[in-house]
């Protein structure tokens, strides 16, 4: 229970049954979220590997040593696109 100047209000209900009923938070939801997060990271790693092979680039060298801003922006844009795709998959 959180106390405010105007009185007390229950903002956080820690009862598991009410969390499931209100927010849909159960073990299956949590597990699927973790699976999709891992899937997103794996897709990003796969993308990095494919870019290195197809374009004959060393992303690490280009980004860290040569500080290539164009490649950094392109890589960041693709990372955001992968995140949007994974988020859309999670939300249905």
PDB file of C-alpha atoms in Angstrom:
ATOM      1  CA  UNK A   1       0.000   0.000   0.000  1.00  0.00           C
ATOM      2  CA  UNK A   2       1.311   3.442  -0.919  1.00  0.00           C
ATOM      3  CA  UNK A   3       0.596   6.442   1.294  1.00  0.00           C
ATOM      4  CA  UNK A   4      -0.226   9.796  -0.254  1.00  0.00           C
ATOM      5  CA  UNK A   5      -0.967  13.130   1.386  1.00  0.00           C
ATOM      6  CA  UNK A   6      -4.656  12.852   0.524  1.00  0.00           C
ATOM      7  CA  UNK A   7      -4.973   9.384   2.024  1.00  0.00           C
ATOM      8  CA  UNK A   8      -4.011   5.848   1.132  1.00  0.00           C
ATOM      9  CA  UNK A   9      -4.467   4.146  -2.208  1.00  0.00           C
ATOM     10  CA  UNK A  10      -3.640   0.613  -3.252  1.00  0.00           C
ATOM     11  CA  UNK A  11      -1.699   1.065  -6.488  1.00  0.00           C
ATOM     12  CA  UNK A  12       0.231  -2.185  -6.398  1.00  0.00           C
ATOM     13  CA  UNK A  13      -1.633  -5.402  -5.774  1.00  0.00           C
ATOM     14  CA  UNK A  14       0.777  -8.257  -5.191  1.00  0.00           C
ATOM     15  CA  UNK A  15      -1.855 -10.970  -5.068  1.00  0.00           C
ATOM     16  CA  UNK A  16      -0.955 -13.436  -7.848  1.00  0.00           C
ATOM     17  CA  UNK A  17      -4.551 -14.199  -8.793  1.00  0.00           C
ATOM     18  CA  UNK A  18      -5.370 -10.536  -9.273  1.00  0.00           C
ATOM     19  CA  UNK A  19      -2.197  -9.995 -11.327  1.00  0.00           C
ATOM     20  CA  UNK A  20      -3.220 -12.794 -13.672  1.00  0.00           C
ATOM     21  CA  UNK A  21      -6.792 -11.516 -13.876  1.00  0.00           C
ATOM     22  CA  UNK A  22      -5.825  -7.874 -14.388  1.00  0.00           C
ATOM     23  CA  UNK A  23      -2.682  -8.036 -16.498  1.00  0.00           C
ATOM     24  CA  UNK A  24      -2.535 -11.582 -17.837  1.00  0.00           C
ATOM     25  CA  UNK A  25       0.764 -12.208 -16.061  1.00  0.00           C
ATOM     26  CA  UNK A  26       1.239 -15.933 -15.765  1.00  0.00           C
ATOM     27  CA  UNK A  27       4.123 -18.349 -16.258  1.00  0.00           C
ATOM     28  CA  UNK A  28       3.321 -18.969 -19.927  1.00  0.00           C
ATOM     29  CA  UNK A  29       3.292 -15.247 -20.705  1.00  0.00           C
ATOM     30  CA  UNK A  30       6.589 -14.738 -18.930  1.00  0.00           C
ATOM     31  CA  UNK A  31       8.157 -17.726 -20.685  1.00  0.00           C
ATOM     32  CA  UNK A  32       6.988 -16.586 -24.111  1.00  0.00           C
ATOM     33  CA  UNK A  33       8.355 -13.093 -23.473  1.00  0.00           C
ATOM     34  CA  UNK A  34      11.759 -14.517 -22.558  1.00  0.00           C
ATOM     35  CA  UNK A  35      11.715 -16.774 -25.630  1.00  0.00           C
ATOM     36  CA  UNK A  36      10.914 -13.840 -27.925  1.00  0.00           C
ATOM     37  CA  UNK A  37      13.629 -11.712 -26.302  1.00  0.00           C
ATOM     38  CA  UNK A  38      16.201 -14.458 -26.877  1.00  0.00           C
ATOM     39  CA  UNK A  39      14.899 -14.861 -30.431  1.00  0.00           C
ATOM     40  CA  UNK A  40      15.396 -11.137 -31.046  1.00  0.00           C
ATOM     41  CA  UNK A  41      18.985 -11.242 -29.802  1.00  0.00           C
ATOM     42  CA  UNK A  42      19.699 -14.318 -31.937  1.00  0.00           C
ATOM     43  CA  UNK A  43      18.224 -12.595 -35.006  1.00  0.00           C
ATOM     44  CA  UNK A  44      20.463  -9.590 -34.401  1.00  0.00           C
ATOM     45  CA  UNK A  45      23.513 -11.845 -34.094  1.00  0.00           C
ATOM     46  CA  UNK A  46      22.506 -13.676 -37.281  1.00  0.00           C
ATOM     47  CA  UNK A  47      22.092 -10.356 -39.075  1.00  0.00           C
ATOM     48  CA  UNK A  48      25.598  -9.292 -38.008  1.00  0.00           C
ATOM     49  CA  UNK A  49      27.067 -12.555 -39.265  1.00  0.00           C
ATOM     50  CA  UNK A  50      25.224 -12.325 -42.608  1.00  0.00           C
ATOM     51  CA  UNK A  51      26.373  -8.723 -43.141  1.00  0.00           C
ATOM     52  CA  UNK A  52      29.965  -9.750 -42.440  1.00  0.00           C
ATOM     53  CA  UNK A  53      29.776 -12.616 -44.952  1.00  0.00           C
ATOM     54  CA  UNK A  54      27.720 -11.035 -47.750  1.00  0.00           C
ATOM     55  CA  UNK A  55      29.399  -7.633 -47.833  1.00  0.00           C
ATOM     56  CA  UNK A  56      32.847  -8.920 -46.851  1.00  0.00           C
ATOM     57  CA  UNK A  57      32.956  -6.461 -43.966  1.00  0.00           C
ATOM     58  CA  UNK A  58      34.269  -6.688 -40.461  1.00  0.00           C
ATOM     59  CA  UNK A  59      31.520  -4.881 -38.571  1.00  0.00           C
ATOM     60  CA  UNK A  60      33.545  -4.687 -35.381  1.00  0.00           C
ATOM     61  CA  UNK A  61      36.501  -3.034 -37.132  1.00  0.00           C
ATOM     62  CA  UNK A  62      34.295  -0.719 -39.201  1.00  0.00           C
ATOM     63  CA  UNK A  63      32.305   0.465 -36.193  1.00  0.00           C
ATOM     64  CA  UNK A  64      34.974   0.610 -33.486  1.00  0.00           C
ATOM     65  CA  UNK A  65      38.280   1.297 -35.219  1.00  0.00           C
ATOM     66  CA  UNK A  66      37.255   3.143 -38.390  1.00  0.00           C
ATOM     67  CA  UNK A  67      34.209   4.718 -36.706  1.00  0.00           C
ATOM     68  CA  UNK A  68      32.117   4.510 -39.873  1.00  0.00           C
ATOM     69  CA  UNK A  69      28.972   6.530 -39.056  1.00  0.00           C
ATOM     70  CA  UNK A  70      27.059   5.391 -42.143  1.00  0.00           C
ATOM     71  CA  UNK A  71      27.444   1.740 -41.254  1.00  0.00           C
ATOM     72  CA  UNK A  72      26.543   2.523 -37.657  1.00  0.00           C
ATOM     73  CA  UNK A  73      23.291   4.200 -38.709  1.00  0.00           C
ATOM     74  CA  UNK A  74      22.432   1.357 -41.109  1.00  0.00           C
ATOM     75  CA  UNK A  75      23.145  -1.257 -38.450  1.00  0.00           C
ATOM     76  CA  UNK A  76      21.115   0.634 -35.829  1.00  0.00           C
ATOM     77  CA  UNK A  77      18.196   0.978 -38.247  1.00  0.00           C
ATOM     78  CA  UNK A  78      18.196  -2.730 -38.932  1.00  0.00           C
ATOM     79  CA  UNK A  79      18.418  -3.507 -35.216  1.00  0.00           C
ATOM     80  CA  UNK A  80      15.370  -1.303 -34.616  1.00  0.00           C
ATOM     81  CA  UNK A  81      13.526  -3.005 -37.484  1.00  0.00           C
ATOM     82  CA  UNK A  82      14.226  -6.434 -35.980  1.00  0.00           C
ATOM     83  CA  UNK A  83      12.999  -5.163 -32.605  1.00  0.00           C
ATOM     84  CA  UNK A  84       9.764  -3.892 -34.187  1.00  0.00           C
ATOM     85  CA  UNK A  85       9.185  -7.224 -35.921  1.00  0.00           C
ATOM     86  CA  UNK A  86       9.742  -9.180 -32.703  1.00  0.00           C
ATOM     87  CA  UNK A  87       7.501  -6.767 -30.759  1.00  0.00           C
ATOM     88  CA  UNK A  88       4.740  -7.144 -33.343  1.00  0.00           C
ATOM     89  CA  UNK A  89       5.068 -10.904 -33.087  1.00  0.00           C
ATOM     90  CA  UNK A  90       4.718 -10.783 -29.313  1.00  0.00           C
ATOM     91  CA  UNK A  91       1.691  -8.500 -29.326  1.00  0.00           C
ATOM     92  CA  UNK A  92      -0.083 -10.588 -31.939  1.00  0.00           C
TER      93      UNK A  92
END
